[in-house]
Structures are given as C-alpha cells and as structure tokens.
C-alpha cells in the first residue's frame, strides 16, 4: 500500500513538473489566430492589432488567417477541432459564439463546450438610425408611429442572421410592431437605402451611423447602451424610451479549444490582459467606436451563457434558419 502511495505522489509530482515546464517553454513556436471574417472589417483590424501586440509581449510571431464564410462557423470549426495546445486561437465575436449556434441547423462542434475563453477585448453598442422622413424623433415616438402604420415600414440589415437583422426582430418582438426585413449584401448598401428612404430603420455602429446623424442625413432615435453615448448625448437610450429589451452590445474576444492546458491559458490570459490594459490598445479601440470590455475570462463565459438563449429566442420567433 505504501508503495502505491509513493508511486501516486511521484506521478503527481511528475505531472506538476511537466505542467510547469510547459508553461515556462510556451510559446516556443508561432501561434495561429483565426479570424472568422474577411480582411478589412473591424474584427479583422482589431484582431490583427491585438495579435501584433501579443507577439511583442510573448516573443513569438502570430500568423493571422482570415477564414470567412457561413457566419464565422467555418473558422470556429477549425479552431474547435484543432489541437488544444495553445497554438491555434479564434478571434471570436458575440455573433460567432452566441448567435450562430441557434442560427445554423447543423454544426460540427458544440459552441457551448468547444471553446474556453482567453479574454475579452472590446465591445460596442448600436445606434438606431432612421430616415429623415420618419416623423418620430425618438424610439418612444417611433413605436407609436410604427403602430399607426402597421406593415408599412422596412428595416434594413447586411443579411439574414446578422446582429442588425436580429436587432430589428428584437424591436418588433419587444414593442409588438409589424415591420418588414430587407436584407442587403453589406452595411454600405443599407446606409444608401436608409438615406434614400428605401428602408426606414437600420441598427449599426456609432462609427458608421454617427457621422450621418451629425451631417443631418439621417436621424438617431435611440442607442442600445445602458447610458447615453458621449458622442451622441442628445440621443436617448432604448431603456429611456421604454423599450429596455433592446439594450445589447456586440463584442470581440479570443478563445481557445476547450481542452487547452490551464498552464498555457494562464500565459495567454496574462499577456492578453496586459495588451488590453495598454493605453495604445484603448486608443485604437476608441478610434473605431469600441470601448474596453472589462470582464474576466469567467465573466466572458457567463456572457456567452446568458446571451445565447436570448438570441436563440429571437431567432426562433423570427423563423430564420440557415444551412
């Protein structure tokens, strides 16, 4: 019996030593960062900037790969099935982790179990933009206007299942409105349609819609943030207008395959925390309409757990399903 105890103690010590050695030597080769969207977008720009700073912090190159398609599920699948050794990471966003699991009929991975958080990076809230011909000047007035014109109003989005699409569905559900969804191939086309009056409403980032509001080309009816945006102080929050159900943000974060060793995660989390706390990173985010997303890895996991069923219910009610 004593020999067995000694063997167990020696085995535990060996495992501990191996784990410590792994933490001390990681990373010893380039790290792949998979981005789930095409190059040039906000997620891509922020991901590449973060990767550059992580490379400087950890002393190893980060190889950034854009794997676009199917709402980010192709990229997510690559990381979900990659070796859990800390050398393949996913630059995810809220949509990748909380919307697509309910949106797509069949995925090769369980989005809730396939990943472990490395850390949060940034988030932004949305502006509800409206065509100038809409007589409402805030969300409360718009709800009354839409109810007086059932089925006559359109809201635009960059496509089925995108956050702007589901934001419109969220508003319809929360306020009991009848509006028609009009999908386009990109946010730029939606903006043109909004200014022209082909659609009456569009939810998107302050960096996209804010300049149009300030130029008088469209009006802003509400913001989805818990407090008013300092860049648009005259625009009330959705909650101020009596529709608190459409308070939401989108965010970006890094995740790793679920079985990644704790020692490796500790190295990555420490480096990412240092990068995201830097003045340079905060300024880069602010210039792109993002704000720091100050949650721990555990807090990020909780956000995923709470937001996923919320979006799933909106998707279920809308009847949208993608292959």
mmCIF file of C-alpha atoms in Angstrom:
data_model
loop_
_atom_site.group_PDB
_atom_site.id
_atom_site.type_symbol
_atom_site.label_atom_id
_atom_site.label_comp_id
_atom_site.label_asym_id
_atom_site.label_seq_id
_atom_site.Cartn_x
_atom_site.Cartn_y
_atom_site.Cartn_z
ATOM 1 C CA UNK A 1 0.000 0.000 0.000
ATOM 2 C CA UNK A 2 2.818 2.332 0.937
ATOM 3 C CA UNK A 3 4.496 1.665 -2.411
ATOM 4 C CA UNK A 4 1.275 2.597 -4.224
ATOM 5 C CA UNK A 5 1.008 5.878 -2.314
ATOM 6 C CA UNK A 6 4.603 6.693 -3.149
ATOM 7 C CA UNK A 7 4.014 5.961 -6.803
ATOM 8 C CA UNK A 8 0.949 8.228 -6.837
ATOM 9 C CA UNK A 9 2.911 11.011 -5.174
ATOM 10 C CA UNK A 10 5.749 10.638 -7.663
ATOM 11 C CA UNK A 11 3.290 10.598 -10.573
ATOM 12 C CA UNK A 12 1.597 13.754 -9.313
ATOM 13 C CA UNK A 13 4.949 15.437 -8.886
ATOM 14 C CA UNK A 14 5.944 14.444 -12.405
ATOM 15 C CA UNK A 15 2.720 15.874 -13.831
ATOM 16 C CA UNK A 16 3.218 19.110 -11.899
ATOM 17 C CA UNK A 17 6.787 19.387 -13.132
ATOM 18 C CA UNK A 18 5.683 18.719 -16.702
ATOM 19 C CA UNK A 19 2.972 21.368 -16.448
ATOM 20 C CA UNK A 20 5.418 23.909 -15.044
ATOM 21 C CA UNK A 21 7.892 23.099 -17.811
ATOM 22 C CA UNK A 22 5.186 23.551 -20.435
ATOM 23 C CA UNK A 23 4.222 26.917 -19.002
ATOM 24 C CA UNK A 24 7.859 28.000 -18.928
ATOM 25 C CA UNK A 25 8.518 26.968 -22.527
ATOM 26 C CA UNK A 26 5.202 28.113 -24.042
ATOM 27 C CA UNK A 27 5.104 29.580 -26.578
ATOM 28 C CA UNK A 28 8.045 28.074 -28.444
ATOM 29 C CA UNK A 29 6.650 28.389 -31.983
ATOM 30 C CA UNK A 30 4.353 30.732 -33.998
ATOM 31 C CA UNK A 31 0.704 30.934 -32.926
ATOM 32 C CA UNK A 32 -2.175 30.867 -35.437
ATOM 33 C CA UNK A 33 -5.001 33.342 -34.910
ATOM 34 C CA UNK A 34 -8.089 32.516 -36.970
ATOM 35 C CA UNK A 35 -10.337 35.431 -37.884
ATOM 36 C CA UNK A 36 -13.885 34.410 -38.878
ATOM 37 C CA UNK A 37 -14.483 37.208 -41.377
ATOM 38 C CA UNK A 38 -12.904 38.742 -44.462
ATOM 39 C CA UNK A 39 -9.966 41.126 -44.248
ATOM 40 C CA UNK A 40 -10.581 44.823 -43.765
ATOM 41 C CA UNK A 41 -13.507 44.799 -41.333
ATOM 42 C CA UNK A 42 -13.486 45.920 -37.714
ATOM 43 C CA UNK A 43 -12.980 42.410 -36.326
ATOM 44 C CA UNK A 44 -10.050 41.929 -38.704
ATOM 45 C CA UNK A 45 -8.390 45.261 -37.866
ATOM 46 C CA UNK A 46 -8.741 44.793 -34.123
ATOM 47 C CA UNK A 47 -7.661 41.151 -34.301
ATOM 48 C CA UNK A 48 -4.505 41.955 -36.248
ATOM 49 C CA UNK A 49 -3.578 44.823 -33.947
ATOM 50 C CA UNK A 50 -4.079 42.609 -30.896
ATOM 51 C CA UNK A 51 -2.033 39.823 -32.491
ATOM 52 C CA UNK A 52 0.826 42.234 -33.155
ATOM 53 C CA UNK A 53 0.871 43.362 -29.525
ATOM 54 C CA UNK A 54 0.587 39.773 -28.283
ATOM 55 C CA UNK A 55 3.561 38.852 -30.457
ATOM 56 C CA UNK A 56 5.597 41.639 -28.894
ATOM 57 C CA UNK A 57 4.558 40.508 -25.409
ATOM 58 C CA UNK A 58 5.144 36.768 -25.854
ATOM 59 C CA UNK A 59 8.120 36.927 -28.197
ATOM 60 C CA UNK A 60 6.636 34.675 -30.890
ATOM 61 C CA UNK A 61 5.041 35.532 -34.252
ATOM 62 C CA UNK A 62 1.256 35.399 -34.622
ATOM 63 C CA UNK A 63 0.120 34.116 -38.005
ATOM 64 C CA UNK A 64 -3.264 35.691 -38.740
ATOM 65 C CA UNK A 65 -5.591 33.834 -41.101
ATOM 66 C CA UNK A 66 -8.934 35.056 -42.431
ATOM 67 C CA UNK A 67 -11.379 32.167 -42.764
ATOM 68 C CA UNK A 68 -14.628 33.777 -43.878
ATOM 69 C CA UNK A 69 -17.965 32.171 -44.611
ATOM 70 C CA UNK A 70 -21.110 30.747 -43.018
ATOM 71 C CA UNK A 71 -21.337 33.410 -40.353
ATOM 72 C CA UNK A 72 -17.959 32.531 -38.867
ATOM 73 C CA UNK A 73 -18.792 28.849 -38.346
ATOM 74 C CA UNK A 74 -16.097 27.606 -40.747
ATOM 75 C CA UNK A 75 -13.406 29.401 -38.761
ATOM 76 C CA UNK A 76 -14.913 28.321 -35.453
ATOM 77 C CA UNK A 77 -14.957 24.687 -36.581
ATOM 78 C CA UNK A 78 -11.265 24.853 -37.489
ATOM 79 C CA UNK A 79 -10.361 26.018 -34.004
ATOM 80 C CA UNK A 80 -12.799 23.686 -32.255
ATOM 81 C CA UNK A 81 -11.112 20.694 -33.918
ATOM 82 C CA UNK A 82 -7.532 21.991 -33.664
ATOM 83 C CA UNK A 83 -5.004 20.534 -31.205
ATOM 84 C CA UNK A 84 -5.609 22.033 -27.764
ATOM 85 C CA UNK A 85 -2.018 23.163 -27.308
ATOM 86 C CA UNK A 86 -2.346 26.943 -27.352
ATOM 87 C CA UNK A 87 -1.074 27.311 -30.903
ATOM 88 C CA UNK A 88 -4.455 27.814 -32.594
ATOM 89 C CA UNK A 89 -6.789 30.541 -31.321
ATOM 90 C CA UNK A 90 -10.035 32.098 -32.538
ATOM 91 C CA UNK A 91 -10.672 35.831 -32.639
ATOM 92 C CA UNK A 92 -14.394 35.413 -31.997
ATOM 93 C CA UNK A 93 -17.160 37.945 -31.683
ATOM 94 C CA UNK A 94 -20.544 37.842 -29.989
ATOM 95 C CA UNK A 95 -22.195 36.558 -33.142
ATOM 96 C CA UNK A 96 -19.745 33.673 -33.525
ATOM 97 C CA UNK A 97 -20.373 32.359 -30.036
ATOM 98 C CA UNK A 98 -23.948 33.395 -29.174
ATOM 99 C CA UNK A 99 -25.937 33.756 -32.426
ATOM 100 C CA UNK A 100 -24.681 31.182 -34.928
ATOM 101 C CA UNK A 101 -25.293 28.186 -32.617
ATOM 102 C CA UNK A 102 -29.029 28.862 -32.872
ATOM 103 C CA UNK A 103 -28.957 30.120 -36.433
ATOM 104 C CA UNK A 104 -27.342 27.205 -38.240
ATOM 105 C CA UNK A 105 -29.088 23.842 -38.416
ATOM 106 C CA UNK A 106 -26.024 21.652 -38.076
ATOM 107 C CA UNK A 107 -22.585 22.463 -36.756
ATOM 108 C CA UNK A 108 -19.655 20.085 -36.404
ATOM 109 C CA UNK A 109 -18.992 21.402 -32.903
ATOM 110 C CA UNK A 110 -20.895 22.305 -29.748
ATOM 111 C CA UNK A 111 -20.348 26.036 -29.449
ATOM 112 C CA UNK A 112 -21.034 25.965 -25.710
ATOM 113 C CA UNK A 113 -18.487 23.230 -24.967
ATOM 114 C CA UNK A 114 -15.877 23.532 -27.728
ATOM 115 C CA UNK A 115 -14.089 26.663 -26.514
ATOM 116 C CA UNK A 116 -12.557 28.162 -23.407
ATOM 117 C CA UNK A 117 -12.164 31.954 -23.039
ATOM 118 C CA UNK A 118 -8.734 33.508 -23.283
ATOM 119 C CA UNK A 119 -10.000 37.028 -22.739
ATOM 120 C CA UNK A 120 -12.293 39.844 -23.804
ATOM 121 C CA UNK A 121 -11.032 42.699 -25.979
ATOM 122 C CA UNK A 122 -13.712 45.302 -26.739
ATOM 123 C CA UNK A 123 -17.393 45.933 -27.322
ATOM 124 C CA UNK A 124 -19.668 48.455 -28.982
ATOM 125 C CA UNK A 125 -23.321 49.352 -28.698
ATOM 126 C CA UNK A 126 -25.642 50.171 -31.563
ATOM 127 C CA UNK A 127 -27.385 53.260 -32.863
ATOM 128 C CA UNK A 128 -30.925 53.015 -34.212
ATOM 129 C CA UNK A 129 -30.838 55.181 -37.335
ATOM 130 C CA UNK A 130 -33.948 56.338 -39.163
ATOM 131 C CA UNK A 131 -34.710 58.028 -42.457
ATOM 132 C CA UNK A 132 -35.426 61.739 -42.103
ATOM 133 C CA UNK A 133 -38.945 61.287 -43.485
ATOM 134 C CA UNK A 134 -39.899 59.303 -40.395
ATOM 135 C CA UNK A 135 -41.817 61.773 -38.244
ATOM 136 C CA UNK A 136 -40.656 60.230 -34.956
ATOM 137 C CA UNK A 137 -37.685 61.818 -33.177
ATOM 138 C CA UNK A 138 -37.051 59.116 -30.598
ATOM 139 C CA UNK A 139 -37.819 55.452 -30.064
ATOM 140 C CA UNK A 140 -40.950 56.082 -27.996
ATOM 141 C CA UNK A 141 -42.410 58.173 -30.813
ATOM 142 C CA UNK A 142 -41.276 55.611 -33.395
ATOM 143 C CA UNK A 143 -43.161 52.814 -31.653
ATOM 144 C CA UNK A 144 -46.352 54.895 -31.848
ATOM 145 C CA UNK A 145 -45.583 55.794 -35.480
ATOM 146 C CA UNK A 146 -44.983 52.150 -36.448
ATOM 147 C CA UNK A 147 -48.178 51.007 -34.719
ATOM 148 C CA UNK A 148 -50.103 53.641 -36.656
ATOM 149 C CA UNK A 149 -48.557 52.304 -39.886
ATOM 150 C CA UNK A 150 -48.551 48.512 -39.487
ATOM 151 C CA UNK A 151 -46.687 46.653 -42.227
ATOM 152 C CA UNK A 152 -45.661 49.853 -43.997
ATOM 153 C CA UNK A 153 -42.162 50.241 -42.558
ATOM 154 C CA UNK A 154 -38.977 48.454 -43.590
ATOM 155 C CA UNK A 155 -35.803 47.878 -41.636
ATOM 156 C CA UNK A 156 -32.523 47.016 -43.321
ATOM 157 C CA UNK A 157 -29.630 44.722 -42.470
ATOM 158 C CA UNK A 158 -26.430 43.353 -44.078
ATOM 159 C CA UNK A 159 -28.064 39.928 -44.287
ATOM 160 C CA UNK A 160 -30.103 37.260 -42.540
ATOM 161 C CA UNK A 161 -28.847 36.370 -39.101
ATOM 162 C CA UNK A 162 -26.633 39.434 -38.680
ATOM 163 C CA UNK A 163 -26.870 41.403 -35.463
ATOM 164 C CA UNK A 164 -28.669 44.360 -37.189
ATOM 165 C CA UNK A 165 -31.252 41.903 -38.543
ATOM 166 C CA UNK A 166 -31.850 40.366 -35.126
ATOM 167 C CA UNK A 167 -31.922 43.811 -33.502
ATOM 168 C CA UNK A 168 -34.868 44.674 -35.747
ATOM 169 C CA UNK A 169 -36.548 41.411 -34.803
ATOM 170 C CA UNK A 170 -35.865 42.176 -31.157
ATOM 171 C CA UNK A 171 -37.571 45.567 -31.503
ATOM 172 C CA UNK A 172 -40.553 44.051 -33.294
ATOM 173 C CA UNK A 173 -40.976 41.476 -30.556
ATOM 174 C CA UNK A 174 -40.456 43.878 -27.651
ATOM 175 C CA UNK A 175 -42.813 46.593 -28.918
ATOM 176 C CA UNK A 176 -45.297 44.471 -30.881
ATOM 177 C CA UNK A 177 -44.519 46.070 -34.241
ATOM 178 C CA UNK A 178 -45.143 44.910 -37.804
ATOM 179 C CA UNK A 179 -42.141 45.779 -39.964
ATOM 180 C CA UNK A 180 -40.554 44.131 -42.999
ATOM 181 C CA UNK A 181 -36.932 42.997 -43.025
ATOM 182 C CA UNK A 182 -34.971 43.951 -46.161
ATOM 183 C CA UNK A 183 -31.540 42.245 -46.359
ATOM 184 C CA UNK A 184 -28.654 43.720 -48.369
ATOM 185 C CA UNK A 185 -25.164 42.458 -49.227
ATOM 186 C CA UNK A 186 -23.378 44.832 -46.909
ATOM 187 C CA UNK A 187 -23.751 47.679 -44.437
ATOM 188 C CA UNK A 188 -22.797 50.261 -47.090
ATOM 189 C CA UNK A 189 -25.804 49.305 -49.204
ATOM 190 C CA UNK A 190 -28.085 49.522 -46.191
ATOM 191 C CA UNK A 191 -26.855 53.033 -45.429
ATOM 192 C CA UNK A 192 -27.616 54.123 -49.001
ATOM 193 C CA UNK A 193 -31.099 52.613 -48.717
ATOM 194 C CA UNK A 194 -31.664 54.337 -45.377
ATOM 195 C CA UNK A 195 -30.694 57.764 -46.684
ATOM 196 C CA UNK A 196 -32.830 57.213 -49.800
ATOM 197 C CA UNK A 197 -35.842 56.080 -47.785
ATOM 198 C CA UNK A 198 -35.990 52.547 -49.189
ATOM 199 C CA UNK A 199 -35.758 51.379 -45.584
ATOM 200 C CA UNK A 200 -36.862 53.443 -42.627
ATOM 201 C CA UNK A 201 -34.681 51.950 -39.867
ATOM 202 C CA UNK A 202 -31.212 50.419 -39.509
ATOM 203 C CA UNK A 203 -29.277 49.377 -36.386
ATOM 204 C CA UNK A 204 -25.492 49.629 -36.617
ATOM 205 C CA UNK A 205 -22.326 51.010 -35.053
ATOM 206 C CA UNK A 206 -21.944 54.613 -33.987
ATOM 207 C CA UNK A 207 -18.845 54.934 -36.194
ATOM 208 C CA UNK A 208 -20.986 54.126 -39.248
ATOM 209 C CA UNK A 209 -24.204 55.994 -38.453
ATOM 210 C CA UNK A 210 -22.935 58.772 -36.171
ATOM 211 C CA UNK A 211 -21.348 60.892 -38.937
ATOM 212 C CA UNK A 212 -24.573 60.668 -40.976
ATOM 213 C CA UNK A 213 -26.563 61.824 -37.960
ATOM 214 C CA UNK A 214 -24.224 64.738 -37.374
ATOM 215 C CA UNK A 215 -24.396 65.654 -41.076
ATOM 216 C CA UNK A 216 -28.202 65.680 -40.928
ATOM 217 C CA UNK A 217 -28.581 62.886 -43.492
ATOM 218 C CA UNK A 218 -30.414 60.578 -41.074
ATOM 219 C CA UNK A 219 -31.724 60.843 -37.522
ATOM 220 C CA UNK A 220 -30.844 58.736 -34.492
ATOM 221 C CA UNK A 221 -33.816 57.519 -32.457
ATOM 222 C CA UNK A 222 -32.055 55.547 -29.731
ATOM 223 C CA UNK A 223 -28.876 53.800 -28.643
ATOM 224 C CA UNK A 224 -28.722 50.280 -27.232
ATOM 225 C CA UNK A 225 -26.219 51.160 -24.486
ATOM 226 C CA UNK A 226 -27.119 51.374 -20.781
ATOM 227 C CA UNK A 227 -26.132 55.068 -20.759
ATOM 228 C CA UNK A 228 -26.149 57.731 -23.452
ATOM 229 C CA UNK A 229 -23.154 57.806 -25.778
ATOM 230 C CA UNK A 230 -20.861 60.770 -25.170
ATOM 231 C CA UNK A 231 -20.566 61.224 -28.950
ATOM 232 C CA UNK A 232 -24.375 61.428 -29.309
ATOM 233 C CA UNK A 233 -25.508 62.890 -25.984
ATOM 234 C CA UNK A 234 -28.823 64.076 -27.387
ATOM 235 C CA UNK A 235 -29.935 60.539 -28.286
ATOM 236 C CA UNK A 236 -31.796 58.696 -25.507
ATOM 237 C CA UNK A 237 -31.167 55.073 -24.649
ATOM 238 C CA UNK A 238 -33.738 52.460 -25.602
ATOM 239 C CA UNK A 239 -34.472 51.979 -21.906
ATOM 240 C CA UNK A 240 -35.201 55.702 -21.513
ATOM 241 C CA UNK A 241 -37.745 55.308 -24.305
ATOM 242 C CA UNK A 242 -39.473 52.430 -22.535
ATOM 243 C CA UNK A 243 -38.016 49.550 -24.578
ATOM 244 C CA UNK A 244 -35.314 48.211 -22.247
ATOM 245 C CA UNK A 245 -35.397 44.835 -24.025
ATOM 246 C CA UNK A 246 -33.150 46.159 -26.799
ATOM 247 C CA UNK A 247 -30.193 47.007 -24.609
ATOM 248 C CA UNK A 248 -27.339 44.964 -26.095
ATOM 249 C CA UNK A 249 -23.831 45.157 -27.496
ATOM 250 C CA UNK A 250 -21.566 43.147 -29.738
ATOM 251 C CA UNK A 251 -18.081 42.272 -28.596
ATOM 252 C CA UNK A 252 -14.852 40.655 -29.662
ATOM 253 C CA UNK A 253 -12.759 38.178 -27.678
ATOM 254 C CA UNK A 254 -10.203 35.416 -28.024
ATOM 255 C CA UNK A 255 -10.996 31.777 -27.296
ATOM 256 C CA UNK A 256 -9.034 28.522 -27.472
ATOM 257 C CA UNK A 257 -10.012 24.860 -27.858
ATOM 258 C CA UNK A 258 -11.709 23.700 -24.662
ATOM 259 C CA UNK A 259 -9.014 21.197 -23.608
ATOM 260 C CA UNK A 260 -6.166 23.742 -23.694
ATOM 261 C CA UNK A 261 -3.994 23.177 -20.590
ATOM 262 C CA UNK A 262 -4.558 25.630 -17.718
ATOM 263 C CA UNK A 263 -0.848 26.492 -17.670
ATOM 264 C CA UNK A 264 -0.957 27.576 -21.308
ATOM 265 C CA UNK A 265 -4.182 29.506 -20.745
ATOM 266 C CA UNK A 266 -2.552 31.316 -17.848
ATOM 267 C CA UNK A 267 0.258 32.527 -20.121
ATOM 268 C CA UNK A 268 -2.149 33.660 -22.842
ATOM 269 C CA UNK A 269 -4.539 35.323 -20.401
ATOM 270 C CA UNK A 270 -1.762 37.200 -18.673
ATOM 271 C CA UNK A 271 -0.393 38.504 -21.959
ATOM 272 C CA UNK A 272 -3.818 39.486 -23.311
ATOM 273 C CA UNK A 273 -4.728 41.268 -20.080
ATOM 274 C CA UNK A 274 -1.510 43.288 -20.362
ATOM 275 C CA UNK A 275 -2.215 44.146 -24.007
ATOM 276 C CA UNK A 276 -5.855 45.181 -23.492
ATOM 277 C CA UNK A 277 -4.948 47.349 -20.499
ATOM 278 C CA UNK A 278 -2.416 49.369 -22.507
ATOM 279 C CA UNK A 279 -3.130 52.957 -23.492
ATOM 280 C CA UNK A 280 -2.272 52.153 -27.111
ATOM 281 C CA UNK A 281 -4.897 49.393 -27.256
ATOM 282 C CA UNK A 282 -7.568 51.524 -25.602
ATOM 283 C CA UNK A 283 -6.940 54.369 -28.029
ATOM 284 C CA UNK A 284 -7.113 52.013 -31.006
ATOM 285 C CA UNK A 285 -10.455 50.648 -29.798
ATOM 286 C CA UNK A 286 -11.873 54.109 -29.103
ATOM 287 C CA UNK A 287 -10.935 55.320 -32.583
ATOM 288 C CA UNK A 288 -13.071 52.509 -34.016
ATOM 289 C CA UNK A 289 -16.088 53.063 -31.814
ATOM 290 C CA UNK A 290 -15.245 50.319 -29.323
ATOM 291 C CA UNK A 291 -14.854 50.570 -25.609
ATOM 292 C CA UNK A 292 -12.919 48.234 -23.301
ATOM 293 C CA UNK A 293 -14.804 45.033 -22.473
ATOM 294 C CA UNK A 294 -13.762 44.693 -18.858
ATOM 295 C CA UNK A 295 -14.754 41.165 -17.922
ATOM 296 C CA UNK A 296 -12.670 38.268 -16.672
ATOM 297 C CA UNK A 297 -12.472 35.021 -18.676
ATOM 298 C CA UNK A 298 -15.086 33.655 -16.272
ATOM 299 C CA UNK A 299 -17.236 36.726 -16.878
ATOM 300 C CA UNK A 300 -16.894 36.230 -20.620
ATOM 301 C CA UNK A 301 -18.048 32.634 -20.298
ATOM 302 C CA UNK A 302 -21.050 33.872 -18.312
ATOM 303 C CA UNK A 303 -21.894 36.413 -21.019
ATOM 304 C CA UNK A 304 -21.923 33.622 -23.580
ATOM 305 C CA UNK A 305 -24.173 31.508 -21.356
ATOM 306 C CA UNK A 306 -26.681 34.323 -20.780
ATOM 307 C CA UNK A 307 -26.693 35.867 -24.264
ATOM 308 C CA UNK A 308 -27.020 32.616 -26.216
ATOM 309 C CA UNK A 309 -30.581 31.774 -25.086
ATOM 310 C CA UNK A 310 -31.631 35.397 -25.525
ATOM 311 C CA UNK A 311 -30.586 35.432 -29.178
ATOM 312 C CA UNK A 312 -31.907 31.896 -29.666
ATOM 313 C CA UNK A 313 -35.382 33.040 -28.638
ATOM 314 C CA UNK A 314 -35.257 35.961 -31.085
ATOM 315 C CA UNK A 315 -34.117 33.623 -33.873
ATOM 316 C CA UNK A 316 -36.845 31.113 -33.020
ATOM 317 C CA UNK A 317 -39.519 33.811 -33.066
ATOM 318 C CA UNK A 318 -38.253 35.192 -36.392
ATOM 319 C CA UNK A 319 -38.308 31.759 -38.042
ATOM 320 C CA UNK A 320 -34.857 32.254 -39.597
ATOM 321 C CA UNK A 321 -32.694 29.167 -40.095
ATOM 322 C CA UNK A 322 -29.579 28.831 -42.215
ATOM 323 C CA UNK A 323 -27.872 25.718 -43.570
#
